[in-house]
Coordinates of C-alpha atoms in Angstrom, one line a residue:
Chain A
M240 CA -48.0 -53.8 12.0
S241 CA -46.9 -50.6 10.9
D242 CA -45.7 -49.3 7.1
A243 CA -42.8 -49.6 8.6
N244 CA -40.3 -52.4 7.0
H245 CA -40.9 -55.0 9.1
P246 CA -36.5 -55.8 10.7
S247 CA -36.3 -58.5 9.7
M248 CA -35.8 -57.4 6.1
D249 CA -33.0 -54.7 7.2
L250 CA -30.4 -57.9 7.6
D251 CA -28.1 -58.4 5.3
D252 CA -27.6 -62.8 4.3
V253 CA -24.1 -62.5 4.4
V254 CA -23.9 -61.1 7.7
H255 CA -26.7 -62.5 8.4
Q256 CA -25.5 -66.3 8.3
R257 CA -24.8 -67.6 11.9
V258 CA -20.9 -68.1 11.3
R259 CA -20.5 -64.7 9.6
L260 CA -22.5 -63.9 11.9
G261 CA -19.8 -65.7 14.7
I262 CA -16.8 -64.0 13.5
L263 CA -17.4 -60.9 12.3
A264 CA -18.6 -60.3 16.8
V265 CA -15.1 -61.9 17.3
L266 CA -13.4 -59.7 15.0
N267 CA -15.9 -56.9 15.7
E268 CA -13.5 -57.3 19.9
A269 CA -10.2 -58.0 17.9
P270 CA -8.3 -55.4 15.8
K271 CA -6.7 -58.6 13.9
A272 CA -7.4 -62.7 14.6
D273 CA -5.3 -66.0 13.3
F274 CA -7.3 -68.1 11.5
G275 CA -6.3 -71.0 14.1
E276 CA -7.5 -68.4 16.6
L277 CA -10.9 -68.1 14.4
R278 CA -11.2 -71.2 14.1
S279 CA -10.9 -72.6 18.2
I280 CA -13.4 -69.6 19.6
L281 CA -15.9 -70.7 17.3
K282 CA -15.5 -74.5 17.3
L283 CA -15.6 -74.9 13.0
T284 CA -13.5 -76.7 10.3
D285 CA -10.9 -75.6 8.9
G286 CA -12.9 -76.2 5.6
N287 CA -16.8 -74.1 7.2
L288 CA -13.6 -71.4 8.1
S289 CA -12.5 -70.8 4.8
R290 CA -15.1 -71.1 3.1
H291 CA -17.7 -68.6 5.1
L292 CA -14.0 -66.2 5.3
T293 CA -14.0 -66.4 1.5
V294 CA -17.8 -64.7 1.1
L295 CA -16.7 -62.2 4.0
E296 CA -13.7 -61.1 1.9
E297 CA -15.7 -61.4 -1.8
A298 CA -17.8 -58.5 0.3
G299 CA -15.3 -56.5 0.9
Y300 CA -16.1 -57.1 5.0
V301 CA -12.3 -58.8 6.1
T302 CA -9.4 -58.7 4.5
Q303 CA -6.6 -61.6 4.9
D304 CA -3.4 -61.7 5.7
K305 CA -1.0 -64.7 4.7
V306 CA 2.5 -64.7 6.2
F307 CA 5.6 -66.4 7.8
E308 CA 6.1 -66.7 11.7
K309 CA 9.3 -68.5 12.3
K310 CA 9.2 -69.9 9.8
R311 CA 5.6 -70.8 10.5
P312 CA 2.2 -69.8 7.8
K313 CA -0.3 -67.7 9.2
T314 CA -2.9 -66.3 8.4
W315 CA -3.9 -62.8 10.3
V316 CA -8.6 -61.6 9.8
A317 CA -8.7 -58.5 9.9
I318 CA -12.2 -56.2 9.4
T319 CA -12.6 -53.7 7.3
K320 CA -14.3 -50.7 7.5
S321 CA -16.9 -51.7 5.5
G322 CA -17.3 -55.1 7.1
R323 CA -17.7 -53.3 10.3
K324 CA -20.3 -51.0 9.3
A325 CA -22.0 -54.3 8.5
F326 CA -22.3 -55.8 11.6
D327 CA -23.5 -52.4 13.2
D328 CA -25.9 -52.6 11.3
E329 CA -27.0 -55.7 11.0
V330 CA -26.8 -55.0 15.2
S331 CA -29.4 -52.8 15.2
A332 CA -31.4 -54.3 12.8
L333 CA -31.6 -57.1 15.9
R334 CA -32.7 -54.9 17.9
A335 CA -35.2 -53.2 15.7
L336 CA -36.6 -57.7 15.7
L337 CA -35.6 -57.7 19.5
D338 CA -37.5 -54.6 20.6
G339 CA -41.0 -56.0 19.0
I340 CA -40.9 -59.6 20.3
S341 CA -43.3 -59.6 23.2
G342 CA -42.5 -61.9 26.1
Chain B
M81 CA -12.8 -65.0 25.8
S82 CA -14.1 -68.3 28.2
D83 CA -13.8 -70.9 27.7
A84 CA -18.0 -71.1 26.9
N85 CA -18.9 -71.5 23.7
H86 CA -19.2 -68.5 21.8
P87 CA -22.7 -66.9 21.5
S88 CA -22.5 -67.8 17.8
M89 CA -22.7 -71.3 18.4
D90 CA -25.8 -71.4 20.3
L91 CA -27.8 -69.9 17.5
D92 CA -30.3 -72.7 15.3
D93 CA -30.2 -72.3 11.5
V94 CA -33.1 -73.1 11.0
V95 CA -34.1 -70.6 13.0
H96 CA -31.8 -68.1 12.5
Q97 CA -32.2 -68.5 8.9
R98 CA -33.0 -64.3 7.7
V99 CA -36.5 -64.5 6.3
R100 CA -37.7 -67.8 8.5
L101 CA -36.3 -65.5 11.5
G102 CA -38.7 -63.3 10.4
I103 CA -41.3 -66.0 10.0
L104 CA -41.5 -66.7 13.7
A105 CA -41.0 -63.4 15.2
V106 CA -44.4 -62.5 12.9
L107 CA -46.2 -65.2 14.3
N108 CA -44.5 -65.2 17.8
E109 CA -47.0 -61.6 18.4
A110 CA -49.7 -62.7 16.5
P111 CA -52.0 -66.0 17.5
K112 CA -52.1 -67.6 13.4
A113 CA -51.3 -65.3 10.4
D114 CA -52.7 -65.6 6.5
F115 CA -49.8 -66.8 4.3
G116 CA -51.4 -63.7 1.9
E117 CA -50.9 -61.5 5.5
L118 CA -47.4 -63.1 6.1
R119 CA -46.3 -62.9 2.4
S120 CA -47.6 -58.6 2.3
I121 CA -45.7 -58.1 5.9
L122 CA -42.9 -59.4 4.6
K123 CA -42.6 -58.9 1.6
L124 CA -41.8 -62.0 0.0
T125 CA -42.9 -64.0 -3.4
D126 CA -45.3 -66.9 -3.0
G127 CA -42.2 -69.5 -3.2
N128 CA -39.9 -67.5 -1.0
L129 CA -42.3 -67.6 1.4
S130 CA -43.5 -71.0 0.0
R131 CA -40.0 -72.6 0.0
H132 CA -39.3 -71.4 4.0
L133 CA -42.6 -72.4 5.8
T134 CA -42.0 -75.7 3.9
V135 CA -38.5 -75.6 6.3
L136 CA -39.9 -75.1 9.1
E137 CA -43.4 -77.4 9.4
E138 CA -41.0 -80.1 8.2
A139 CA -38.6 -78.9 11.7
G140 CA -42.0 -79.0 13.4
Y141 CA -42.1 -75.5 14.4
V142 CA -45.1 -74.3 12.0
T143 CA -47.6 -76.1 11.6
Q144 CA -50.0 -75.2 7.9
D145 CA -53.4 -74.9 7.1
K146 CA -55.2 -75.3 3.7
V147 CA -59.4 -74.1 4.1
F148 CA -62.0 -72.6 2.8
E149 CA -63.3 -69.5 3.7
K150 CA -66.1 -67.9 1.7
K151 CA -65.8 -70.5 -1.3
R152 CA -61.3 -68.9 -1.1
P153 CA -59.1 -71.3 -0.9
K154 CA -56.6 -69.9 3.2
T155 CA -54.4 -71.0 4.0
W156 CA -53.3 -70.9 8.3
V157 CA -50.4 -70.5 9.3
A158 CA -49.5 -70.8 12.7
I159 CA -46.4 -70.8 15.0
T160 CA -45.8 -74.9 17.4
K161 CA -45.4 -75.2 21.2
S162 CA -41.5 -76.5 20.0
G163 CA -41.3 -73.7 17.0
R164 CA -42.0 -71.2 19.8
K165 CA -39.6 -72.6 22.0
A166 CA -36.8 -72.9 19.4
F167 CA -37.6 -69.4 18.6
D168 CA -36.8 -68.5 22.3
D169 CA -33.6 -70.1 22.5
E170 CA -33.3 -67.7 19.0
V171 CA -34.1 -64.9 21.2
S172 CA -32.0 -65.9 24.2
A173 CA -28.6 -66.3 21.0
L174 CA -29.5 -63.3 20.5
R175 CA -29.0 -61.5 23.4
A176 CA -26.6 -62.6 24.8
L177 CA -24.5 -61.5 21.0
L178 CA -25.2 -58.6 21.3
D179 CA -24.3 -58.4 25.5
G180 CA -21.3 -59.4 24.6
I181 CA -20.4 -55.9 21.4
S182 CA -19.1 -53.1 23.0
G183 CA -19.5 -49.4 21.2

């Protein structure tokens, strides 16, 4: 074991948490997604998705844009520049962790 | 997006949590580690390490063996067979998630 930090120490709890990692992974591929789409891809309840989006929004990693389309409310969710950076950092830390695993 | 579950849905919160993932990654490489060693590799406080070891022990993923060596108490921590399986599953899910990321 070297003196370098263990790779798990480079993981950010805000991004690493399972549901939030899923949300950011989806948003990393799509420019924006609407709430219903995220809920269905990640098979989450409204409440659960909402709660994790709030955490990500408070960290500045996503934005939520509530609009009306054809008179129906819709929430567009998009990843921010700093969200993309945080996600990239998480991916690098995960790759380092996985690279250290034998077998 | 295919009908398959998003890879984040295959992550197990017990194993995925940052500190616990670190503990299992260390134990996956070493046959057993003592409490002080884990604390120092992962730069955790006694309380934090202890709390997460309890979660892992209750899930059946690690064992803790308190012994006296040269009249000093020592706690040996080891990964169980089912802990190794859970860790392998997490690693597979993480690899699937990372494989799906472009850029």
